[in-house]
mmCIF file of C-alpha atoms and ligand atoms in Angstrom:
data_model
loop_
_atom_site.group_PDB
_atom_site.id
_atom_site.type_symbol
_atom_site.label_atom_id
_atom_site.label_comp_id
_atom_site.label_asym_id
_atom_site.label_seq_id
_atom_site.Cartn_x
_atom_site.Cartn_y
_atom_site.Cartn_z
ATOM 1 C CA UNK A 254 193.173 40.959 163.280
ATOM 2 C CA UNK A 255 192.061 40.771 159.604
ATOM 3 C CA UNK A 256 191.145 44.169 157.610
ATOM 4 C CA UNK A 257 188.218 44.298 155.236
ATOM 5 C CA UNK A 258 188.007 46.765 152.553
ATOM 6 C CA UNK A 259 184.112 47.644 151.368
ATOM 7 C CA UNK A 260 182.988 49.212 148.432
ATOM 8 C CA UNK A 261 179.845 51.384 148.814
ATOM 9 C CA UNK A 262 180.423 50.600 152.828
ATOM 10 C CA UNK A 263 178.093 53.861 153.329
ATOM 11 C CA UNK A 264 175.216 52.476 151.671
ATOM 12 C CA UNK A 265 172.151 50.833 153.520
ATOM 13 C CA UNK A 266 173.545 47.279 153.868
ATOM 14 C CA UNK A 267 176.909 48.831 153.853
ATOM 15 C CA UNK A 268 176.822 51.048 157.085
ATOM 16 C CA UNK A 269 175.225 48.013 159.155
ATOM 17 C CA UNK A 270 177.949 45.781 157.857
ATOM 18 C CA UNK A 271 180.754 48.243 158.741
ATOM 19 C CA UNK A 272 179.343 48.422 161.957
ATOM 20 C CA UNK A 273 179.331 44.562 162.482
ATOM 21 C CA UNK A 274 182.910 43.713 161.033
ATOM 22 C CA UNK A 275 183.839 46.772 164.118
ATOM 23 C CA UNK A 276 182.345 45.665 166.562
ATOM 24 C CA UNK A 277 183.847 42.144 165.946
ATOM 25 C CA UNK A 278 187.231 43.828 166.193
ATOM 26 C CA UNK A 279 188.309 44.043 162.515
ATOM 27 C CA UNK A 280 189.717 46.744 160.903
ATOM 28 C CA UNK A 281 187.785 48.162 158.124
ATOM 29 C CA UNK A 282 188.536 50.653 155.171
ATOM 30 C CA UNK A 283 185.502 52.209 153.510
ATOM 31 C CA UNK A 284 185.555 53.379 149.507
ATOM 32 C CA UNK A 285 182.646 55.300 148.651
ATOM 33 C CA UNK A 286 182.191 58.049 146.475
ATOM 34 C CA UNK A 287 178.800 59.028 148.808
ATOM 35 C CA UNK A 288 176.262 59.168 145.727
ATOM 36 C CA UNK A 289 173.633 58.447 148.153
ATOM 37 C CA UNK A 290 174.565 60.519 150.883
ATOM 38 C CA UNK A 291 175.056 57.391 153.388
ATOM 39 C CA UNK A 292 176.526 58.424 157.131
ATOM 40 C CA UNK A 293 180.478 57.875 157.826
ATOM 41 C CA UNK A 294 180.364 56.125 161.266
ATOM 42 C CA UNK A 295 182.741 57.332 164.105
ATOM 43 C CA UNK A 296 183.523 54.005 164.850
ATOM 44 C CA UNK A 297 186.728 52.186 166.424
ATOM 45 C CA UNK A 298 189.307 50.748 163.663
ATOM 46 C CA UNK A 299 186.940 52.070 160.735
ATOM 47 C CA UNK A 300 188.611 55.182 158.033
ATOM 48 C CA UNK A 301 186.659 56.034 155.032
ATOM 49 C CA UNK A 302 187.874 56.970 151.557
ATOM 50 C CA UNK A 303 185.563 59.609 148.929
ATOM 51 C CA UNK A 304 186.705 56.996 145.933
ATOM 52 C CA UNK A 305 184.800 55.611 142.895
ATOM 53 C CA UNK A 306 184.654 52.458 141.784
ATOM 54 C CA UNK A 307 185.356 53.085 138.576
ATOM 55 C CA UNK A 308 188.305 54.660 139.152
ATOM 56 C CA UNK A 309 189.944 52.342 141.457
ATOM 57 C CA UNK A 310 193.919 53.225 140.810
ATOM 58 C CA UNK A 311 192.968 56.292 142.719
ATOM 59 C CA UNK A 312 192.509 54.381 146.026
ATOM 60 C CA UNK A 313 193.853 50.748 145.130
ATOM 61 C CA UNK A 314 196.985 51.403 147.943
ATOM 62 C CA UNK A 315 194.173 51.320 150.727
ATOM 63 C CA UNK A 316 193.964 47.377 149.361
ATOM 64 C CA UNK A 317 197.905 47.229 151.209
ATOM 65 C CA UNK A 318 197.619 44.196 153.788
ATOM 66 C CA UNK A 319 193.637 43.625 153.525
ATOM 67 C CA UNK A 320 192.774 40.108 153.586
ATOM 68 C CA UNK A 321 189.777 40.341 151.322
ATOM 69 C CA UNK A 322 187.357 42.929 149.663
ATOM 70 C CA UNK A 323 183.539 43.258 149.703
ATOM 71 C CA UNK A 324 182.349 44.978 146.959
ATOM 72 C CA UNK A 325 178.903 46.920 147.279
ATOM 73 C CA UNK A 326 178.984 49.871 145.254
ATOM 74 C CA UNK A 327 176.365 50.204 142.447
ATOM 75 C CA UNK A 328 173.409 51.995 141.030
ATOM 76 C CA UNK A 329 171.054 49.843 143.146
ATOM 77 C CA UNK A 330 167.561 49.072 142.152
ATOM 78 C CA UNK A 331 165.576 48.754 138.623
ATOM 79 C CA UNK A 332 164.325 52.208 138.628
ATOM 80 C CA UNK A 333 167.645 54.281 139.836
ATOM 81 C CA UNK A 334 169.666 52.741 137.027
ATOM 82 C CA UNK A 335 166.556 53.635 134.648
ATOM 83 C CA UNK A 336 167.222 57.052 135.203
ATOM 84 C CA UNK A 337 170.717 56.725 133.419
ATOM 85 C CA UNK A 338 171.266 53.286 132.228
ATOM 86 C CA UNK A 339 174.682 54.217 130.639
ATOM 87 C CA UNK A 340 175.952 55.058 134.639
ATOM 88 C CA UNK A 341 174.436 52.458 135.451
ATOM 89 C CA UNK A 342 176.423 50.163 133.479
ATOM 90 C CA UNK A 343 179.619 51.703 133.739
ATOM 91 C CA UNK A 344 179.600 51.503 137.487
ATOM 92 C CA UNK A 345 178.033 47.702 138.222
ATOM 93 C CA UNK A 346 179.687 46.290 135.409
ATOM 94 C CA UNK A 347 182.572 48.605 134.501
ATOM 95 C CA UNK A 348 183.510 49.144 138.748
ATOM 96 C CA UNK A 349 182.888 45.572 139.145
ATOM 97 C CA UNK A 350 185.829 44.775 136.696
ATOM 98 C CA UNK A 351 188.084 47.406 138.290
ATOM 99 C CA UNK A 352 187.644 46.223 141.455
ATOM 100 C CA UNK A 353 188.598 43.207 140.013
ATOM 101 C CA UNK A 354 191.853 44.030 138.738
ATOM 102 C CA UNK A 355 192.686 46.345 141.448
ATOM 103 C CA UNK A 356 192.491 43.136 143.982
ATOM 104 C CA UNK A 357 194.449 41.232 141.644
ATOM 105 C CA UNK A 358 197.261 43.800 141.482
ATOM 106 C CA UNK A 359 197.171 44.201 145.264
ATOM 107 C CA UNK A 360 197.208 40.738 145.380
ATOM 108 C CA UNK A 361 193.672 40.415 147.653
ATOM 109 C CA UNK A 362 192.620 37.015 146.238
ATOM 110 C CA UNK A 363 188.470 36.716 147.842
ATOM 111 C CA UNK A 364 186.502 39.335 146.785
ATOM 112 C CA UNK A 365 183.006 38.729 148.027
ATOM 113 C CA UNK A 366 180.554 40.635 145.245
ATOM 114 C CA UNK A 367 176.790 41.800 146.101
ATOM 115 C CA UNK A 368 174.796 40.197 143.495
ATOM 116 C CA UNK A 369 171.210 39.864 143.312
ATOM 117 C CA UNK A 370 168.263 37.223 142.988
ATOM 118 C CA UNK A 371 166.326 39.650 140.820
ATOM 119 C CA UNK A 372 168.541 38.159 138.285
ATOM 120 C CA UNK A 373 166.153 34.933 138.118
ATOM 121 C CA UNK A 374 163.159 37.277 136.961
ATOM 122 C CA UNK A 375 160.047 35.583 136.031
ATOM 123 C CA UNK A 376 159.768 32.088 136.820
ATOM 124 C CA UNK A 377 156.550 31.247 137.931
ATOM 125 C CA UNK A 378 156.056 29.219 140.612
ATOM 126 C CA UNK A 379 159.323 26.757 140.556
ATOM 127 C CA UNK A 380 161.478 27.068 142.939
ATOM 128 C CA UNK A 381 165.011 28.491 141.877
ATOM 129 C CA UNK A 382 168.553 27.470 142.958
ATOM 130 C CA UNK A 383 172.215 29.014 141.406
ATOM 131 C CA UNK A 384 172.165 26.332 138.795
ATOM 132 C CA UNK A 385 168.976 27.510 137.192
ATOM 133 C CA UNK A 386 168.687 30.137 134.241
ATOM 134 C CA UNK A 387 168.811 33.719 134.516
ATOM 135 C CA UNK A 388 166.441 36.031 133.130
ATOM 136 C CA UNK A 389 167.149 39.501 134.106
ATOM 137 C CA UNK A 390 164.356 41.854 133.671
ATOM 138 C CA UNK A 391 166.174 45.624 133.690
ATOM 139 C CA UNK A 392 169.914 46.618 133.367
ATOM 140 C CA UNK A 393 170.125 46.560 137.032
ATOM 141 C CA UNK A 394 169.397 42.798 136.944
ATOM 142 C CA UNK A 395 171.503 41.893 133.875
ATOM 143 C CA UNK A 396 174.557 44.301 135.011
ATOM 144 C CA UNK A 397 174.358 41.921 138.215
ATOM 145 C CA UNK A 398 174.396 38.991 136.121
ATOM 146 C CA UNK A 399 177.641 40.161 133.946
ATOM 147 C CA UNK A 400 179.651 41.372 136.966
ATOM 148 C CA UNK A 401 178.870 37.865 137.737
ATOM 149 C CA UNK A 402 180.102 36.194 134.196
ATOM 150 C CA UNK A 403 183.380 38.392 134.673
ATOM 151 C CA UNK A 404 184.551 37.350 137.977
ATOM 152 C CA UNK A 405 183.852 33.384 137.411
ATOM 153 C CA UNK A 406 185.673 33.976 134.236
ATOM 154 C CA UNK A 407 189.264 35.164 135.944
ATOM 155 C CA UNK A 408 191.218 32.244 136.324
ATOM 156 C CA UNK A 409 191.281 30.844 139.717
ATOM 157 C CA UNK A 410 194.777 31.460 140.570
ATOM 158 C CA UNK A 411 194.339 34.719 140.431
ATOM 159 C CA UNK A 412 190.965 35.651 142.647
ATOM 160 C CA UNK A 413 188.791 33.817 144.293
ATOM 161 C CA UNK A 414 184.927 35.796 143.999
ATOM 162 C CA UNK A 415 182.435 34.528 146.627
ATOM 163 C CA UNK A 416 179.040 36.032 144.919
ATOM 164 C CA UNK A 417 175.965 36.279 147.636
ATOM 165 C CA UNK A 418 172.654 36.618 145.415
ATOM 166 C CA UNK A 419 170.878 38.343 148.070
ATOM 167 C CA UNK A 420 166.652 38.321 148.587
ATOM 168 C CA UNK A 421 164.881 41.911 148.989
ATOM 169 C CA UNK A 422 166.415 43.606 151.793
ATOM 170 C CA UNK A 423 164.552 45.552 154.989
ATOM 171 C CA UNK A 424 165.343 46.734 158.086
ATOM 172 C CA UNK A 425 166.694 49.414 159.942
ATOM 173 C CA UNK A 426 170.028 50.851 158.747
ATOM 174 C CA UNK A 427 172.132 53.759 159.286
ATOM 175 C CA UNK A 428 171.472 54.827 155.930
ATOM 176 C CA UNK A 429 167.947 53.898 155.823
ATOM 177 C CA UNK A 430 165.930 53.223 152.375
ATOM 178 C CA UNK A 431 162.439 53.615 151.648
ATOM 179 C CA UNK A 432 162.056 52.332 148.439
ATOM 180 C CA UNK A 433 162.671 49.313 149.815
ATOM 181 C CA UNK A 434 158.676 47.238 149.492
ATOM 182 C CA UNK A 435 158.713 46.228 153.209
ATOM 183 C CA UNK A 436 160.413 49.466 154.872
ATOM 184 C CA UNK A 437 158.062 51.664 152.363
ATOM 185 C CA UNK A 438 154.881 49.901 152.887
ATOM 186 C CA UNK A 439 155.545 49.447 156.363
ATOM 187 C CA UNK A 440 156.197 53.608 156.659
ATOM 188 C CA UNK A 441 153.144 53.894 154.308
ATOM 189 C CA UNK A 442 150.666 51.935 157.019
ATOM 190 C CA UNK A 443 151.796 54.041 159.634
ATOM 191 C CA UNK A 444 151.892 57.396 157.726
ATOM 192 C CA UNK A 445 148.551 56.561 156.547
ATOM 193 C CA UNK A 446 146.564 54.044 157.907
ATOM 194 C CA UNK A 447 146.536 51.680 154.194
ATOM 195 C CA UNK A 448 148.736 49.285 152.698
ATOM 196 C CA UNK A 449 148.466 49.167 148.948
ATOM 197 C CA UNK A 450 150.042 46.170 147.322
ATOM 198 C CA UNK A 451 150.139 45.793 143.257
ATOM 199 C CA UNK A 452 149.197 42.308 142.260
ATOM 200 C CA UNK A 453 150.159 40.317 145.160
ATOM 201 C CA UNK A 454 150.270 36.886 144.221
ATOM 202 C CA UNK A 455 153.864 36.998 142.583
ATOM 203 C CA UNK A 456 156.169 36.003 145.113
ATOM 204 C CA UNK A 457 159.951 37.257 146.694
ATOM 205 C CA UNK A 458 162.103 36.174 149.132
ATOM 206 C CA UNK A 459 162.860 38.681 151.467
ATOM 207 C CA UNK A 460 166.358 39.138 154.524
ATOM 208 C CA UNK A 461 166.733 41.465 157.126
ATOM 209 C CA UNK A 462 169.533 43.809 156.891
ATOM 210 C CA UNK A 463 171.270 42.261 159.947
ATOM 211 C CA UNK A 464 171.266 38.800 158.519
ATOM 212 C CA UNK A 465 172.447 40.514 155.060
ATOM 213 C CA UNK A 466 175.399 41.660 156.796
ATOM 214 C CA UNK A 467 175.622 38.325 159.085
ATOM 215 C CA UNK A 468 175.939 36.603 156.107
ATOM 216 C CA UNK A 469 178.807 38.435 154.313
ATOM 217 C CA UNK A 470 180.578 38.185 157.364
ATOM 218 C CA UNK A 471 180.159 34.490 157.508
ATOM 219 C CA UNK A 472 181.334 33.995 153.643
ATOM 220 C CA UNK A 473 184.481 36.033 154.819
ATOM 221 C CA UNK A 474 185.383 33.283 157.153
ATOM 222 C CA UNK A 475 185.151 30.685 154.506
ATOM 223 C CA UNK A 476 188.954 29.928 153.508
ATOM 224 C CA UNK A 477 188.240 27.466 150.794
ATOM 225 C CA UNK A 478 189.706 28.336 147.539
ATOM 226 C CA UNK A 479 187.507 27.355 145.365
ATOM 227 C CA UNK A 480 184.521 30.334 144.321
ATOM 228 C CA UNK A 481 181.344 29.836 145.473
ATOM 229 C CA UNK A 482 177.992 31.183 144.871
ATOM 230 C CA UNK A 483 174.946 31.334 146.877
ATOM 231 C CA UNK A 484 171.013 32.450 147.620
ATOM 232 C CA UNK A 485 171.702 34.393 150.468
ATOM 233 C CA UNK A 486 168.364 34.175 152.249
ATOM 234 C CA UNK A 487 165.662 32.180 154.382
ATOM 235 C CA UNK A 488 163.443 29.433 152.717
ATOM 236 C CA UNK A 489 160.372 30.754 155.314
ATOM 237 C CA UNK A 490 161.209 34.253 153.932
ATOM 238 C CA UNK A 491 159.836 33.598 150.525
ATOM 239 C CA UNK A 492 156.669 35.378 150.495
ATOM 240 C CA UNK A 493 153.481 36.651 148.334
ATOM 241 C CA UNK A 494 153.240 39.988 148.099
ATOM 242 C CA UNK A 495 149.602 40.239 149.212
ATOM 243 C CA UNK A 496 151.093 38.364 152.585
ATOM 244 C CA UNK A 497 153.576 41.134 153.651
ATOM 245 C CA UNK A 498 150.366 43.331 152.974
ATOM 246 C CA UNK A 499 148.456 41.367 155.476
ATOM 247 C CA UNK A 500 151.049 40.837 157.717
ATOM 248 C CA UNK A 501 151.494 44.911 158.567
ATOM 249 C CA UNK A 502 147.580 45.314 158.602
ATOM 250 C CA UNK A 503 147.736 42.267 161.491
ATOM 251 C CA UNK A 504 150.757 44.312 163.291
ATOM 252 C CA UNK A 505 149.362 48.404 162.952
ATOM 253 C CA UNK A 506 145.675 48.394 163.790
ATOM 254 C CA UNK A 507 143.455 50.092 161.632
ATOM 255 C CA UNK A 508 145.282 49.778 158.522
ATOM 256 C CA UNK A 509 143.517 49.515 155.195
ATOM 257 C CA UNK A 510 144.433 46.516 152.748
ATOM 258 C CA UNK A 511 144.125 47.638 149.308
ATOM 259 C CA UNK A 512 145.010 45.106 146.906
ATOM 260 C CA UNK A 513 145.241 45.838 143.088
ATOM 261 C CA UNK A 514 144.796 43.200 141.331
ATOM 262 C CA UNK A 515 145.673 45.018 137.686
ATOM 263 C CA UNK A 516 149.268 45.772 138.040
ATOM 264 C CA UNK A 517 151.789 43.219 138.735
ATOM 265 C CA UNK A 518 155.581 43.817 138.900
ATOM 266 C CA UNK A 519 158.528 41.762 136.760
ATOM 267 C CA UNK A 520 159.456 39.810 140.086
ATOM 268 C CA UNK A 521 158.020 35.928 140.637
ATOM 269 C CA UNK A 522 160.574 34.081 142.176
ATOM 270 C CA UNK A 523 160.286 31.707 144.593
ATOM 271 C CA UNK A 524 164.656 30.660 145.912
ATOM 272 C CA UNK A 525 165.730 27.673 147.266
ATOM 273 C CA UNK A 526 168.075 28.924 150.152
ATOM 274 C CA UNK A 527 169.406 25.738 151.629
ATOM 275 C CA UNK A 528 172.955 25.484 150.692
ATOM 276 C CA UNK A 529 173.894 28.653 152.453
ATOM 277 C CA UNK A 530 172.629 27.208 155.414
ATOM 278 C CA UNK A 531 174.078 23.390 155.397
ATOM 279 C CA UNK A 532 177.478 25.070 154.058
ATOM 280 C CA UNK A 533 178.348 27.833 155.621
ATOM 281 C CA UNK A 534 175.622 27.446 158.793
ATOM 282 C CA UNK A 535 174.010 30.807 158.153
ATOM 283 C CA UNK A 536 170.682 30.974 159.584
ATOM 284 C CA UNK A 537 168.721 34.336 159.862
ATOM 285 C CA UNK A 538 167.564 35.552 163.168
ATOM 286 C CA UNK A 539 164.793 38.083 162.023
ATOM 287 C CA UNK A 540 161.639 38.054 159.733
ATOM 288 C CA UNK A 541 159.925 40.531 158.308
ATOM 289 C CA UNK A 542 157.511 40.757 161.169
ATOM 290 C CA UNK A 543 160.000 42.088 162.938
ATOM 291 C CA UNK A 544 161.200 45.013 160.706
ATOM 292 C CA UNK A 545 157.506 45.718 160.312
ATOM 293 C CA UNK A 546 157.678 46.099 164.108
ATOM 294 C CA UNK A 547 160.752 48.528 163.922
ATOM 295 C CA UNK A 548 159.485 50.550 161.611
ATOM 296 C CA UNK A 549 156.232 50.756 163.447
ATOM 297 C CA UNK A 550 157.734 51.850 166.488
ATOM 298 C CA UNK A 551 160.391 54.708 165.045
ATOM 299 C CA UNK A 552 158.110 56.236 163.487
ATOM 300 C CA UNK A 553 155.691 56.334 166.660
ATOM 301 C CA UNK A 554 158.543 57.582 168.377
ATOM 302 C CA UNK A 555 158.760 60.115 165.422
ATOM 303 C CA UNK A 556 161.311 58.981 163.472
ATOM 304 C CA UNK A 557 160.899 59.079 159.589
ATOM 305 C CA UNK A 558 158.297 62.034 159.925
ATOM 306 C CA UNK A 559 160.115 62.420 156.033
ATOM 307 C CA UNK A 560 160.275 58.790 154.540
ATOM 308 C CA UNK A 561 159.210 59.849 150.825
ATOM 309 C CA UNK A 562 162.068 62.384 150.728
ATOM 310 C CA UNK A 563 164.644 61.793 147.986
ATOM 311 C CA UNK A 564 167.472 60.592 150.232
ATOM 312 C CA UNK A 565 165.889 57.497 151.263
ATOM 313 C CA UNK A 566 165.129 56.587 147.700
ATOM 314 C CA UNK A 567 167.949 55.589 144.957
ATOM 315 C CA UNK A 568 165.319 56.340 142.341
ATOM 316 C CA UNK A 569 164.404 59.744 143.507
ATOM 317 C CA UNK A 570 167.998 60.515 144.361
ATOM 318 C CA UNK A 571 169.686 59.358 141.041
ATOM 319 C CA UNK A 572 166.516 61.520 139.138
ATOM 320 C CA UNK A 573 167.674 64.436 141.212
ATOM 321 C CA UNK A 574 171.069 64.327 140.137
ATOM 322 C CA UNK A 575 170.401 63.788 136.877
ATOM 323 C CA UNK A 576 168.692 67.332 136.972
ATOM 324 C CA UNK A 577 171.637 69.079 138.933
ATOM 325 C CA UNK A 578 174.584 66.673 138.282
ATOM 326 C CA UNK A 579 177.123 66.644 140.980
ATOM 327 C CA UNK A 580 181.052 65.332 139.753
ATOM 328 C CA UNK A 581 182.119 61.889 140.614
HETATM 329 N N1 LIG B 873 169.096 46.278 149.282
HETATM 330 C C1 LIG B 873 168.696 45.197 148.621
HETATM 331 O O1 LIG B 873 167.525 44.786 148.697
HETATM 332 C C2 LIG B 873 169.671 44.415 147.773
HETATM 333 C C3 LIG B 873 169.237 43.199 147.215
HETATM 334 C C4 LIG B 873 170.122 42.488 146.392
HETATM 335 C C5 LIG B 873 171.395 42.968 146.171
HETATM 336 N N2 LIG B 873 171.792 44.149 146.739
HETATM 337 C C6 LIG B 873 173.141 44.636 146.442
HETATM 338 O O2 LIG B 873 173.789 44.993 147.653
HETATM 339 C C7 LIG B 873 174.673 46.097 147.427
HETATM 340 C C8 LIG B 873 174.365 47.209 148.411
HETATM 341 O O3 LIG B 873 173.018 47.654 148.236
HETATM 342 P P1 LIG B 873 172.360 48.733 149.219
HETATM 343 O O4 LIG B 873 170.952 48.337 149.414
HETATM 344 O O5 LIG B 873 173.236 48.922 150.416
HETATM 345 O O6 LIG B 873 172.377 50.031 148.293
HETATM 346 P P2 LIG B 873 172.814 51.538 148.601
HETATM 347 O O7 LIG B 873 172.419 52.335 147.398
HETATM 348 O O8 LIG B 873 172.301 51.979 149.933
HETATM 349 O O9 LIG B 873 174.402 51.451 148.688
HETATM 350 C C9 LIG B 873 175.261 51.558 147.564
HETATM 351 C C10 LIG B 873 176.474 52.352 147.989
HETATM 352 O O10 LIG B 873 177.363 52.424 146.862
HETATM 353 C C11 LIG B 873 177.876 53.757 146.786
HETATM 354 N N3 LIG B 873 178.258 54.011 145.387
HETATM 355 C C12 LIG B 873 177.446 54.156 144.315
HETATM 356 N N4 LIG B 873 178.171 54.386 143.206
HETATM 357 C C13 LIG B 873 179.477 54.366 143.587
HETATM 358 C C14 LIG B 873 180.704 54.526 142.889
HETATM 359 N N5 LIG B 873 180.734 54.770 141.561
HETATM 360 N N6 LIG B 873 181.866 54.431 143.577
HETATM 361 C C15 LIG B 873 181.847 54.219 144.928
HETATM 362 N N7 LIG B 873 180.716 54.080 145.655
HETATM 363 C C16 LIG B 873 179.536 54.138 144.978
HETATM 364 C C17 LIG B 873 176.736 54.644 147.252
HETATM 365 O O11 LIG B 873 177.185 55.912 147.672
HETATM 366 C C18 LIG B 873 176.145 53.798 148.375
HETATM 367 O O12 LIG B 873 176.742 54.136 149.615
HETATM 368 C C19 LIG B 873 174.472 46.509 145.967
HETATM 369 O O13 LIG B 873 175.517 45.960 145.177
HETATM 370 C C20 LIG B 873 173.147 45.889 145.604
HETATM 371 O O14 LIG B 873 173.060 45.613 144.223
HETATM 372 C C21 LIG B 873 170.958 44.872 147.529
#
């Protein structure tokens, strides 16, 4: 039975993958160093390390007889690695490359890295594939896009880095995020009764948690040797803004729409998704209607009751440490 090792495997698409790589009866070891307080899942054929990333010689032994690594620790999000850029770099870029090495000591040759389609910033309204150009609008983008640059850049013998540039996530997680734009408008409609969306004609492409995790899982089953990189996400899940906006107020009756024209964000993308599917067969099973719906009902069943506190944010958690730092 193959063994997986995940970086950051407590985090919000971390826990749901751990879960799925279980349940599918592999054996999974965990490094996280539990900056964001994620859950550590009493689950059959799972263990979980307190490591950093940036410090991988402290752990790198747990890489003895794992068939590949999936690397998901960072500073996640524009605003958390605001808070301290110079963290932010040394663990997406930095951990990235010490992952890197660590695999290539141990002798792991796929390492499948979490990148990000925020690295496309701007582009208008063309549609985007891998080939085009990168414009990375905060360090969180552009320390995506260099983790990227290092690992194609390690000669092929040596690793082979499967990169998944992966739409907005939402959804349902063990470690659940609200600063996520559907899970935190969605909790915001409920909470109370408006949806406020900034701008709203810029457009994202948006993936369920579950199909985030489907996806990885999928990539670890590809035993080419060659590295590949793909838009992981849906073609029907590239949306305007003011859309998701409209789609909770059809969903939670009663809701206010309040759209502000003024302020737009540094996001327009609009991702061509296609290869993922015709090469590796991944097609999502859920849409953001249906986190809308999940979201809606957990919190009717009073779940959530404390979305906005820090721990379901990265920004607001990250902020907090910064006032009380904790050692890592
Ligand atoms: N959620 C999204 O919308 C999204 C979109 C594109 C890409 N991604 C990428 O997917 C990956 C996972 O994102 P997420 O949404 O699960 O975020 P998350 O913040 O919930 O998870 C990150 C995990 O990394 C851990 N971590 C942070 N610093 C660490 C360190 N120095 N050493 C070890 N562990 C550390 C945290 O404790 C956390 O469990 C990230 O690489 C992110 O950039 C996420």
């Amino acid at each position: 039975m193959e063994k997986y090792l995940i970086t950051g495997g407590r985090g919000y698409i971390g826990s749901v993958l751990t879960r799925r790589l279980s349940r599918s009866g592999s054996h999974v070891v965990v490094v996280d160093n539990g900056l964001v307080g994620g859950p550590q899942l009493d689950l059959p054929r799972v263990s979980y390390i307190d490591g950093d990333v940036r410090d991988a010689g402290s752990w790198e032994t747990a890489l003895d007889g794992v068939d590949a690594v999936v690397h998901l620790a960072a500073i996640v999000g524009d605003a958390a690695c605001e808070v301290d850029t110079n963290t932010a770099w040394e663990v997406n870029y930095l951990g990235t490359i010490r992952v890197a090495e660590a695999c290539r000591r141990a002798g792991v040759r796929t390492l499948v890295h979490a990148s990000s389609c925020s690295d496309y910033g701007v582009t208008a309204d063309a549609e985007v594939d891998v080939w085009s150009p990168m414009a990375p609008q905060s360090v969180y983008a552009e320390s995506k896009m260099r983790s990227e640059h290092h690992l194609l850049s390690l000669p092929r013998h040596a690793l082979t880095p499967r990169l998944l540039r992966f739409a907005a996530v939402h959804g349902l997680s063990p470690r659940m995020r609200f600063d996520l734009a559907v899970n935190v408008m969605t909790a915001n409609a409920v909470a109370h009764g408006g949806v406020t969306v900034h701008g709203g004609t810029q457009r994202h492409p948006f993936l369920h948690v579950e199909d985030a995790a489907a996806a990885v899982q999928l990539i670890l089953q590809d035993d080419r040797a060659a590295p590949s990189i793909y838009n992981c996400g849906s073609g029907e899940e590239n949306y305007r803004i003011h859309t998701i906006g409209e789609l909770i107020a059809e969903e939670i009756a009663g809701v206010r729409l309040d759209i502000r024209k003024e302020q737009q964000d540094s996001f327009n993308y609009r991702v061509n998704f296609d290869p993922i599917g015709w090469e590796l067969g991944f097609t999502p099973s859920h849409r953001v209607v249906d986190t809308v719906r999940d979201i809606r009902d957990a919190m009717r069943k009073g779940r959530f009751t404390d979305f906005g506190s820090p721990r379901y944010s990265n920004h607001l958690t990250a902020a907090a440490q910064r006032e009380a730092p904790v050692s890592v």
